Amino acid sequence: MLFLNELSFAKEMDEKDELKPFRSKFYIPQHNGKDQIYLCGNSLGLQPKSAKDAIDQELKDWAELGVEGHFRGKNPWMYYHHFLTEKAARVVGALPKEVVIMNNLTANLHLMMVSFYKPTKERYKIMMEVSAFPSDQYAMETQARFHGLNPDDAIIELKPREGESTLRTEDILAKIEENKESLAIVMMGGVNYLTGQAFDMKSITEKAHAVGANVGFDLAHAAGNLNLKLHEWGPDFAVWCSYKYLNSGPGGTSGVFVHERHANNPDLVRFAGWWGHEESSRFQMKKGFIPMEGAVGWQLSNAQIFPMAIHKASLEIFDEAGIENLSKKSELLTGYLYFILADFKEHLNVITPETAADRGCQLSIIVKEDGKKLFDYLESNGILPDWREPNVIRMSPIPLYNTFEEVYEIGVALKSFFENK
Ligand SMILES: *Cc1c(COP(=O)(O)O)cnc(C)c1O
């Protein structure tokens, strides 16, 4: 694609964009009476206008039916997770029985580690990327301790080569090979939150399995962003949150993938709760846990209707747009931002890989001087990226609601900042 740094070009791209009508399904935050250029969808996705009706429906059923809403509500609460499964499975490229929506992300990560990290004397190491999201670091650290291990010994961190910012797939695979005797599990992000690098999940999964290790991915920055093929790639598990690219509100619910090959294994160790028990006999309230088949067998508690109602509304939008279409537009939209930023090479470095296959929506930028000043300047001019200590500005144009014209405007603002510096 040949990009041009011209307003008319950006407008033409928006005109041709078949996903353009989706922007009107979201509330866009305002700045001085105008739409803000919102680039933080990787952190908290914008509110779908349909979220309110979704919540109101459940409030209404609760008001009118009380406990009977579990069975007589429009969307009976007893089966609520079922209403999200198929759409969520399409977003991550999984079979419906491999997916369940429940809890929050970090809690689900721990639940999955209980089932898929079973260290032995020989095979006990966890491999993850350096500078993983802190919650994941704390989770892996405390998982190691939970099994009586020293995290410094049990955790292998994948580090970029000297002078590079992102990991090379060949180096990840070599590190797996190097630790083939002692590696119990590879648990890493699908997209790293800081650099925006998307990892080659297919190759990593194949390699880890070839040496006898399990694989899990934290897809917080990948779900709703990349065109994932979880079933085909075959990791043992994956977890993700719903409030970043999936636009399901602050602290929203989370998704879990458990590959089909484990789905019907009742012997897999897990921390169980009543909602994971056989649905048909759940209310007989008997002793003896019998897990349901599939990812649903990991559920603990009855569904959190309100966050799940928002997630349901949001997934309907994804279903309508189609994750493949979104990912195609995202390549162009973020590709355009890459192109615009290239004019400012003397002032900033983009550390996210340029190749579309190695990234998603987000670009991470290191500004050579006065990064924080630039961030403040953009913010006061109606452009909202985010700032990650010590020196990273992240910008994530979102194919559902950002436009090519907005990306063009980022270039205009950068130009005026650097000219007047
Ligand atoms: C956002 C994010 C989290 C946050 O998890 P919560 O439990 O939902 O607060 C964890 N891990 C990664 C990789 C994230 O990007």
CSV table of C-alpha atoms and ligand atoms in Angstrom, one decimal:
chain,number,residue,atom,x,y,z
A,1,MET,CA,0.0,0.0,0.0
A,2,LEU,CA,1.3,3.4,-1.0
A,3,PHE,CA,0.5,5.9,1.7
A,4,LEU,CA,0.5,9.7,1.4
A,5,ASN,CA,0.9,12.2,4.2
A,6,GLU,CA,-2.0,14.3,2.9
A,7,LEU,CA,-5.4,15.1,4.4
A,8,SER,CA,-7.2,14.2,1.1
A,9,PHE,CA,-5.6,10.8,1.1
A,10,ALA,CA,-6.6,10.1,4.7
A,11,LYS,CA,-10.2,11.2,3.9
A,12,GLU,CA,-10.3,9.0,0.8
A,13,MET,CA,-9.2,6.0,2.9
A,14,ASP,CA,-12.0,6.7,5.4
A,15,GLU,CA,-14.5,6.9,2.5
A,16,LYS,CA,-13.4,3.6,1.2
A,17,ASP,CA,-13.5,1.9,4.6
A,18,GLU,CA,-16.4,-0.6,4.9
A,19,LEU,CA,-16.1,-0.6,8.7
A,20,LYS,CA,-16.5,3.2,8.9
A,21,PRO,CA,-20.1,3.0,10.2
A,22,PHE,CA,-18.9,1.1,13.3
A,23,ARG,CA,-17.5,4.3,14.8
A,24,SER,CA,-21.0,5.5,15.5
A,25,LYS,CA,-21.7,2.6,17.7
A,26,PHE,CA,-19.3,4.0,20.3
A,27,TYR,CA,-19.2,7.0,22.6
A,28,ILE,CA,-16.1,9.1,21.7
A,29,PRO,CA,-14.7,11.2,24.6
A,30,GLN,CA,-14.8,14.9,24.0
A,31,HIS,CA,-12.1,17.5,24.1
A,32,ASN,CA,-13.2,21.2,23.8
A,33,GLY,CA,-16.4,20.3,22.2
A,34,LYS,CA,-14.7,18.0,19.6
A,35,ASP,CA,-14.2,14.3,19.3
A,36,GLN,CA,-10.9,13.4,21.1
A,37,ILE,CA,-8.4,11.4,19.1
A,38,TYR,CA,-8.5,8.4,21.4
A,39,LEU,CA,-5.5,6.1,21.1
A,40,CYS,CA,-5.9,4.2,24.4
A,41,GLY,CA,-8.1,1.4,23.2
A,42,ASN,CA,-5.3,-1.0,24.2
A,43,SER,CA,-5.8,0.1,27.8
A,44,LEU,CA,-9.5,0.7,28.1
A,45,GLY,CA,-11.7,0.3,25.0
A,46,LEU,CA,-14.5,2.8,24.4
A,47,GLN,CA,-18.0,2.3,25.5
A,48,PRO,CA,-20.4,0.7,23.0
A,49,LYS,CA,-23.7,2.6,23.0
A,50,SER,CA,-25.5,-0.7,23.3
A,51,ALA,CA,-23.9,-1.3,26.7
A,52,LYS,CA,-26.5,0.6,28.6
A,53,ASP,CA,-29.5,-1.3,27.1
A,54,ALA,CA,-27.8,-4.5,27.9
A,55,ILE,CA,-27.4,-3.6,31.6
A,56,ASP,CA,-30.9,-2.1,31.7
A,57,GLN,CA,-32.4,-5.4,30.5
A,58,GLU,CA,-30.8,-7.3,33.4
A,59,LEU,CA,-31.7,-4.6,36.0
A,60,LYS,CA,-35.3,-4.8,34.7
A,61,ASP,CA,-35.5,-8.6,35.0
A,62,TRP,CA,-34.0,-8.4,38.5
A,63,ALA,CA,-36.5,-5.7,39.5
A,64,GLU,CA,-39.5,-7.6,38.0
A,65,LEU,CA,-38.5,-11.2,38.7
A,66,GLY,CA,-36.1,-11.3,41.6
A,67,VAL,CA,-34.6,-14.7,41.9
A,68,GLU,CA,-36.7,-16.0,39.1
A,69,GLY,CA,-34.6,-14.1,36.7
A,70,HIS,CA,-32.3,-17.1,36.7
A,71,PHE,CA,-34.9,-19.0,34.7
A,72,ARG,CA,-37.5,-16.6,33.5
A,73,GLY,CA,-35.4,-13.6,32.5
A,74,LYS,CA,-35.0,-12.6,28.9
A,75,ASN,CA,-31.5,-14.0,29.1
A,76,PRO,CA,-31.8,-16.5,31.9
A,77,TRP,CA,-28.9,-15.9,34.4
A,78,MET,CA,-28.6,-19.6,35.0
A,79,TYR,CA,-27.2,-20.1,31.5
A,80,TYR,CA,-25.7,-16.6,31.0
A,81,HIS,CA,-22.2,-17.7,30.0
A,82,HIS,CA,-23.7,-19.7,27.2
A,83,PHE,CA,-24.8,-16.5,25.5
A,84,LEU,CA,-21.3,-15.3,25.1
A,85,THR,CA,-19.4,-18.4,24.3
A,86,GLU,CA,-19.8,-18.7,20.5
A,87,LYS,CA,-19.1,-15.1,19.8
A,88,ALA,CA,-16.1,-15.1,22.1
A,89,ALA,CA,-14.8,-18.3,20.4
A,90,ARG,CA,-15.0,-16.7,17.0
A,91,VAL,CA,-12.9,-13.7,18.2
A,92,VAL,CA,-10.1,-16.0,19.3
A,93,GLY,CA,-10.4,-18.7,16.7
A,94,ALA,CA,-11.5,-21.5,19.0
A,95,LEU,CA,-14.2,-24.1,19.2
A,96,PRO,CA,-17.1,-23.0,21.5
A,97,LYS,CA,-16.4,-25.8,23.9
A,98,GLU,CA,-12.8,-24.5,24.3
A,99,VAL,CA,-14.0,-21.2,25.6
A,100,VAL,CA,-15.7,-19.8,28.7
A,101,ILE,CA,-16.2,-16.3,30.0
A,102,MET,CA,-15.7,-15.9,33.7
A,103,ASN,CA,-13.9,-14.0,36.5
A,104,ASN,CA,-11.0,-11.6,35.8
A,105,LEU,CA,-7.8,-12.1,33.9
A,106,THR,CA,-5.2,-12.6,36.7
A,107,ALA,CA,-7.5,-15.0,38.6
A,108,ASN,CA,-8.0,-17.0,35.5
A,109,LEU,CA,-4.3,-17.1,34.8
A,110,HIS,CA,-3.8,-18.7,38.3
A,111,LEU,CA,-6.6,-21.2,37.7
A,112,MET,CA,-5.0,-22.3,34.5
A,113,MET,CA,-1.6,-22.6,36.0
A,114,VAL,CA,-3.0,-24.9,38.6
A,115,SER,CA,-4.0,-27.3,35.8
A,116,PHE,CA,-1.1,-26.8,33.5
A,117,TYR,CA,1.9,-26.1,35.6
A,118,LYS,CA,2.7,-29.2,37.5
A,119,PRO,CA,6.5,-29.0,38.2
A,120,THR,CA,8.5,-32.1,38.9
A,121,LYS,CA,12.1,-32.3,40.2
A,122,GLU,CA,13.5,-32.3,36.7
A,123,ARG,CA,10.9,-30.3,34.8
A,124,TYR,CA,9.9,-27.2,36.7
A,125,LYS,CA,10.8,-24.1,34.8
A,126,ILE,CA,8.5,-21.4,33.5
A,127,MET,CA,9.5,-19.4,30.5
A,128,MET,CA,8.2,-15.9,29.9
A,129,GLU,CA,9.2,-12.7,28.1
A,130,VAL,CA,11.2,-10.1,30.0
A,131,SER,CA,9.0,-7.0,30.9
A,132,ALA,CA,5.9,-9.0,30.9
A,133,PHE,CA,2.9,-7.2,32.3
A,134,PRO,CA,3.5,-6.9,36.1
A,135,SER,CA,0.4,-8.9,37.0
A,136,ASP,CA,1.8,-11.8,35.0
A,137,GLN,CA,5.2,-11.5,36.6
A,138,TYR,CA,3.7,-11.6,40.1
A,139,ALA,CA,1.5,-14.5,39.1
A,140,MET,CA,4.4,-16.6,37.8
A,141,GLU,CA,6.6,-15.6,40.8
A,142,THR,CA,4.0,-16.7,43.3
A,143,GLN,CA,3.1,-19.8,41.3
A,144,ALA,CA,6.7,-20.9,41.6
A,145,ARG,CA,6.7,-20.1,45.4
A,146,PHE,CA,3.4,-22.0,45.7
A,147,HIS,CA,5.2,-25.1,44.6
A,148,GLY,CA,8.1,-24.4,47.0
A,149,LEU,CA,10.4,-23.2,44.3
A,150,ASN,CA,12.7,-20.1,44.1
A,151,PRO,CA,11.4,-17.8,41.3
A,152,ASP,CA,14.9,-16.7,40.4
A,153,ASP,CA,15.7,-20.3,39.6
A,154,ALA,CA,12.3,-21.4,38.2
A,155,ILE,CA,11.6,-18.5,35.9
A,156,ILE,CA,13.5,-18.1,32.6
A,157,GLU,CA,13.1,-14.6,31.1
A,158,LEU,CA,13.4,-14.2,27.3
A,159,LYS,CA,15.5,-11.1,26.6
A,160,PRO,CA,16.1,-9.2,23.4
A,161,ARG,CA,19.6,-9.2,22.0
A,162,GLU,CA,21.9,-6.3,23.0
A,163,GLY,CA,20.8,-3.2,21.3
A,164,GLU,CA,17.4,-4.6,20.2
A,165,SER,CA,14.0,-3.9,21.7
A,166,THR,CA,12.0,-6.9,20.7
A,167,LEU,CA,12.5,-10.7,20.7
A,168,ARG,CA,13.5,-12.7,17.6
A,169,THR,CA,11.4,-15.9,17.1
A,170,GLU,CA,14.6,-17.9,16.4
A,171,ASP,CA,16.0,-16.8,19.8
A,172,ILE,CA,12.7,-17.8,21.6
A,173,LEU,CA,12.8,-21.3,19.9
A,174,ALA,CA,16.5,-21.7,20.7
A,175,LYS,CA,15.9,-20.9,24.3
A,176,ILE,CA,13.2,-23.5,24.5
A,177,GLU,CA,15.6,-26.0,23.0
A,178,GLU,CA,18.3,-25.1,25.4
A,179,ASN,CA,16.0,-25.8,28.3
A,180,LYS,CA,14.3,-28.8,26.9
A,181,GLU,CA,15.0,-31.0,29.9
A,182,SER,CA,13.8,-28.6,32.6
A,183,LEU,CA,11.1,-26.6,30.9
A,184,ALA,CA,7.6,-27.2,32.3
A,185,ILE,CA,5.7,-24.4,30.7
A,186,VAL,CA,6.0,-21.4,28.4
A,187,MET,CA,3.6,-18.7,29.6
A,188,MET,CA,3.9,-15.5,27.7
A,189,GLY,CA,1.9,-12.6,26.2
A,190,GLY,CA,0.4,-12.9,22.7
A,191,VAL,CA,1.3,-9.2,22.3
A,192,ASN,CA,3.7,-7.6,24.7
A,193,TYR,CA,2.0,-4.7,26.4
A,194,LEU,CA,5.1,-2.4,26.4
A,195,THR,CA,6.6,-3.0,22.9
A,196,GLY,CA,3.5,-4.0,21.0
A,197,GLN,CA,5.3,-7.0,19.6
A,198,ALA,CA,3.1,-9.9,18.6
A,199,PHE,CA,4.7,-13.3,19.1
A,200,ASP,CA,4.7,-16.2,16.7
A,201,MET,CA,2.3,-18.2,18.9
A,202,LYS,CA,2.1,-21.1,16.4
A,203,SER,CA,5.8,-21.7,16.3
A,204,ILE,CA,6.3,-21.2,20.0
A,205,THR,CA,3.5,-23.7,20.7
A,206,GLU,CA,4.9,-26.3,18.3
A,207,LYS,CA,8.4,-26.0,19.7
A,208,ALA,CA,7.4,-26.1,23.4
A,209,HIS,CA,5.2,-29.2,22.8
A,210,ALA,CA,8.1,-30.8,20.9
A,211,VAL,CA,10.2,-30.7,24.0
A,212,GLY,CA,7.4,-31.9,26.2
A,213,ALA,CA,6.4,-28.5,27.8
A,214,ASN,CA,3.0,-27.0,28.1
A,215,VAL,CA,2.1,-23.6,26.6
A,216,GLY,CA,-0.2,-20.8,27.8
A,217,PHE,CA,-0.7,-17.4,26.4
A,218,ASP,CA,-2.0,-14.2,28.1
A,219,LEU,CA,-3.9,-12.6,25.3
A,220,ALA,CA,-4.9,-9.3,27.1
A,221,HIS,CA,-3.3,-7.3,24.3
A,222,ALA,CA,-4.1,-9.8,21.5
A,223,ALA,CA,-7.8,-10.7,21.9
A,224,GLY,CA,-9.9,-8.4,19.7
A,225,ASN,CA,-6.7,-7.1,18.2
A,226,LEU,CA,-5.1,-10.0,16.2
A,227,ASN,CA,-6.7,-12.6,14.1
A,228,LEU,CA,-6.1,-15.5,16.5
A,229,LYS,CA,-6.3,-19.2,15.6
A,230,LEU,CA,-6.1,-20.7,19.0
A,231,HIS,CA,-7.6,-24.1,18.2
A,232,GLU,CA,-5.3,-24.6,15.2
A,233,TRP,CA,-2.2,-23.3,16.9
A,234,GLY,CA,-2.9,-25.6,19.8
A,235,PRO,CA,-1.7,-24.0,23.0
A,236,ASP,CA,-2.9,-25.8,26.1
A,237,PHE,CA,-4.6,-22.7,27.5
A,238,ALA,CA,-5.1,-19.0,27.0
A,239,VAL,CA,-6.6,-16.2,29.0
A,240,TRP,CA,-7.6,-12.6,28.2
A,241,CYS,CA,-9.5,-9.6,29.6
A,242,SER,CA,-12.4,-8.0,27.9
A,243,TYR,CA,-11.8,-4.3,28.7
A,244,LYS,CA,-8.9,-3.5,26.4
A,245,TYR,CA,-9.5,-4.3,22.7
A,246,LEU,CA,-12.8,-5.9,23.6
A,247,ASN,CA,-14.5,-2.7,24.9
A,248,SER,CA,-16.3,-4.3,27.8
A,249,GLY,CA,-15.8,-1.8,30.5
A,250,PRO,CA,-13.4,-1.1,33.4
A,251,GLY,CA,-12.6,-4.3,35.3
A,252,GLY,CA,-14.7,-6.3,32.9
A,253,THR,CA,-14.9,-10.0,32.8
A,254,SER,CA,-12.3,-12.3,31.3
A,255,GLY,CA,-12.1,-15.2,28.7
A,256,VAL,CA,-10.4,-18.6,29.0
A,257,PHE,CA,-9.4,-21.1,26.4
A,258,VAL,CA,-8.7,-24.7,27.2
A,259,HIS,CA,-7.7,-26.7,24.2
A,260,GLU,CA,-10.1,-29.5,23.2
A,261,ARG,CA,-7.5,-32.2,23.9
A,262,HIS,CA,-7.8,-31.4,27.6
A,263,ALA,CA,-11.5,-30.6,27.6
A,264,ASN,CA,-12.8,-34.0,28.5
A,265,ASN,CA,-10.1,-34.9,30.9
A,266,PRO,CA,-11.8,-35.0,34.3
A,267,ASP,CA,-8.5,-36.0,36.0
A,268,LEU,CA,-6.8,-32.8,35.2
A,269,VAL,CA,-6.1,-31.1,38.5
A,270,ARG,CA,-8.1,-28.0,39.0
A,271,PHE,CA,-9.5,-25.7,41.6
A,272,ALA,CA,-13.2,-26.2,41.3
A,273,GLY,CA,-16.5,-24.5,42.1
A,274,TRP,CA,-20.1,-25.3,41.7
A,275,TRP,CA,-20.5,-23.6,38.3
A,276,GLY,CA,-18.0,-26.0,36.8
A,277,HIS,CA,-20.0,-29.0,38.0
A,278,GLU,CA,-22.2,-31.0,35.7
A,279,GLU,CA,-25.1,-28.7,34.8
A,280,SER,CA,-27.8,-31.3,35.0
A,281,SER,CA,-27.0,-32.2,38.6
A,282,ARG,CA,-25.6,-28.9,39.9
A,283,PHE,CA,-28.7,-28.2,42.0
A,284,GLN,CA,-28.8,-31.6,43.6
A,285,MET,CA,-26.2,-30.1,45.9
A,286,LYS,CA,-24.4,-33.4,46.3
A,287,LYS,CA,-20.9,-34.2,47.4
A,288,GLY,CA,-18.3,-35.1,44.7
A,289,PHE,CA,-17.2,-32.8,42.0
A,290,ILE,CA,-18.0,-33.9,38.4
A,291,PRO,CA,-16.5,-31.4,35.9
A,292,MET,CA,-18.5,-30.4,32.8
A,293,GLU,CA,-16.8,-31.1,29.6
A,294,GLY,CA,-14.8,-28.3,28.0
A,295,ALA,CA,-13.6,-25.0,29.4
A,296,VAL,CA,-16.9,-24.5,31.3
A,297,GLY,CA,-15.6,-27.2,33.7
A,298,TRP,CA,-13.2,-24.6,35.1
A,299,GLN,CA,-16.0,-22.2,36.2
A,300,LEU,CA,-16.1,-21.4,39.8
A,301,SER,CA,-19.0,-19.2,40.5
A,302,ASN,CA,-22.4,-18.2,39.1
A,303,ALA,CA,-22.1,-15.6,36.3
A,304,GLN,CA,-21.4,-11.9,37.0
A,305,ILE,CA,-24.4,-10.7,35.0
A,306,PHE,CA,-23.6,-7.0,34.7
A,307,PRO,CA,-20.0,-7.1,33.3
A,308,MET,CA,-21.1,-10.1,31.2
A,309,ALA,CA,-24.1,-8.1,29.8
A,310,ILE,CA,-21.7,-5.4,28.6
A,311,HIS,CA,-19.4,-8.1,27.2
A,312,LYS,CA,-22.3,-9.7,25.4
A,313,ALA,CA,-23.2,-6.3,23.8
A,314,SER,CA,-19.6,-5.7,22.7
A,315,LEU,CA,-19.2,-9.2,21.3
A,316,GLU,CA,-22.2,-8.6,19.1
A,317,ILE,CA,-20.4,-5.7,17.5
A,318,PHE,CA,-17.3,-7.9,16.9
A,319,ASP,CA,-19.5,-10.6,15.3
A,320,GLU,CA,-21.1,-8.0,13.0
A,321,ALA,CA,-17.7,-6.5,12.0
A,322,GLY,CA,-15.8,-9.8,11.8
A,323,ILE,CA,-12.4,-10.2,13.3
A,324,GLU,CA,-10.8,-10.8,9.9
A,325,ASN,CA,-12.1,-7.6,8.5
A,326,LEU,CA,-11.0,-5.8,11.6
A,327,SER,CA,-7.6,-7.2,11.4
A,328,LYS,CA,-7.2,-6.3,7.7
A,329,LYS,CA,-8.2,-2.7,8.5
A,330,SER,CA,-5.9,-2.6,11.5
A,331,GLU,CA,-3.0,-3.5,9.3
A,332,LEU,CA,-3.7,-0.5,7.1
A,333,LEU,CA,-4.6,1.9,9.9
A,334,THR,CA,-1.5,1.1,12.1
A,335,GLY,CA,0.6,0.8,8.9
A,336,TYR,CA,-0.5,4.4,8.1
A,337,LEU,CA,0.6,5.5,11.6
A,338,TYR,CA,3.9,3.8,11.1
A,339,PHE,CA,4.3,5.7,7.8
A,340,ILE,CA,3.4,9.1,9.4
A,341,LEU,CA,5.8,8.5,12.3
A,342,ALA,CA,8.6,7.8,9.9
A,343,ASP,CA,8.8,11.5,9.1
A,344,PHE,CA,10.0,12.1,12.7
A,345,LYS,CA,12.9,9.7,12.8
A,346,GLU,CA,15.2,12.3,14.0
A,347,HIS,CA,13.1,12.8,17.2
A,348,LEU,CA,11.7,9.4,17.9
A,349,ASN,CA,12.1,5.6,17.5
A,350,VAL,CA,9.2,3.2,17.0
A,351,ILE,CA,10.2,0.0,18.9
A,352,THR,CA,7.3,-2.0,17.7
A,353,PRO,CA,8.2,-4.2,14.7
A,354,GLU,CA,7.3,-2.7,11.3
A,355,THR,CA,6.1,-6.0,9.8
A,356,ALA,CA,2.3,-6.3,10.2
A,357,ALA,CA,2.5,-10.0,11.2
A,358,ASP,CA,4.7,-9.0,14.2
A,359,ARG,CA,2.4,-6.5,15.7
A,360,GLY,CA,-1.3,-5.5,16.2
A,361,CYS,CA,-2.9,-2.1,16.6
A,362,GLN,CA,-0.3,-0.6,19.0
A,363,LEU,CA,2.9,1.2,18.2
A,364,SER,CA,5.3,2.0,21.0
A,365,ILE,CA,7.4,5.1,20.6
A,366,ILE,CA,10.5,6.2,22.5
A,367,VAL,CA,11.0,9.9,22.1
A,368,LYS,CA,14.6,10.9,22.2
A,369,GLU,CA,14.1,14.0,24.3
A,370,ASP,CA,11.2,15.4,26.2
A,371,GLY,CA,8.9,12.4,25.8
A,372,LYS,CA,6.7,13.5,28.7
A,373,LYS,CA,6.4,17.0,27.3
A,374,LEU,CA,5.3,15.6,23.9
A,375,PHE,CA,2.7,13.4,25.7
A,376,ASP,CA,1.3,16.4,27.6
A,377,TYR,CA,1.3,18.5,24.4
A,378,LEU,CA,-0.7,15.9,22.5
A,379,GLU,CA,-3.1,15.5,25.4
A,380,SER,CA,-3.8,19.2,25.6
A,381,ASN,CA,-4.4,19.2,21.9
A,382,GLY,CA,-7.1,16.6,22.0
A,383,ILE,CA,-5.0,13.5,21.2
A,384,LEU,CA,-4.8,10.8,23.9
A,385,PRO,CA,-2.0,8.2,23.6
A,386,ASP,CA,-0.7,6.7,26.9
A,387,TRP,CA,2.4,7.0,28.8
A,388,ARG,CA,4.3,4.1,30.3
A,389,GLU,CA,7.3,4.8,32.6
A,390,PRO,CA,10.1,5.4,32.1
A,391,ASN,CA,9.8,6.7,28.5
A,392,VAL,CA,7.3,4.9,26.2
A,393,ILE,CA,4.4,6.5,24.5
A,394,ARG,CA,1.9,4.0,23.2
A,395,MET,CA,-0.6,4.8,20.4
A,396,SER,CA,-3.2,2.3,19.3
A,397,PRO,CA,-5.5,3.2,16.5
A,398,ILE,CA,-8.5,0.8,16.8
A,399,PRO,CA,-10.2,-0.4,13.6
A,400,LEU,CA,-13.7,-0.3,15.1
A,401,TYR,CA,-13.6,3.4,15.9
A,402,ASN,CA,-10.4,5.3,14.9
A,403,THR,CA,-10.0,6.8,11.4
A,404,PHE,CA,-7.3,7.5,8.9
A,405,GLU,CA,-8.0,11.2,9.3
A,406,GLU,CA,-7.2,11.0,13.0
A,407,VAL,CA,-3.9,9.3,12.2
A,408,TYR,CA,-3.1,12.1,9.7
A,409,GLU,CA,-3.9,14.6,12.5
A,410,ILE,CA,-1.4,13.0,14.8
A,411,GLY,CA,1.3,13.8,12.2
A,412,VAL,CA,0.1,17.4,12.1
A,413,ALA,CA,0.4,17.7,15.9
A,414,LEU,CA,3.8,16.1,16.0
A,415,LYS,CA,5.1,18.5,13.3
A,416,SER,CA,4.0,21.5,15.2
A,417,PHE,CA,5.5,20.2,18.5
A,418,PHE,CA,8.9,19.5,17.0
A,419,GLU,CA,9.0,22.7,15.0
A,420,ASN,CA,8.3,24.8,18.0
A,421,LYS,CA,10.4,23.0,20.5
B,1,LIG,C1,-4.2,-5.8,31.4
B,1,LIG,C2,-3.4,-6.9,31.7
B,1,LIG,C3,-3.6,-7.6,32.9
B,1,LIG,C4,-4.5,-7.1,33.9
B,1,LIG,O1,-5.3,-8.1,34.5
B,1,LIG,P1,-6.6,-8.0,35.4
B,1,LIG,O2,-6.5,-9.2,36.2
B,1,LIG,O3,-7.7,-7.9,34.5
B,1,LIG,O4,-6.4,-6.7,36.2
B,1,LIG,C5,-2.8,-8.8,33.1
B,1,LIG,N1,-1.9,-9.2,32.2
B,1,LIG,C6,-1.7,-8.6,31.0
B,1,LIG,C7,-0.8,-9.1,30.0
B,1,LIG,C8,-2.4,-7.4,30.7
B,1,LIG,O5,-2.2,-6.8,29.6
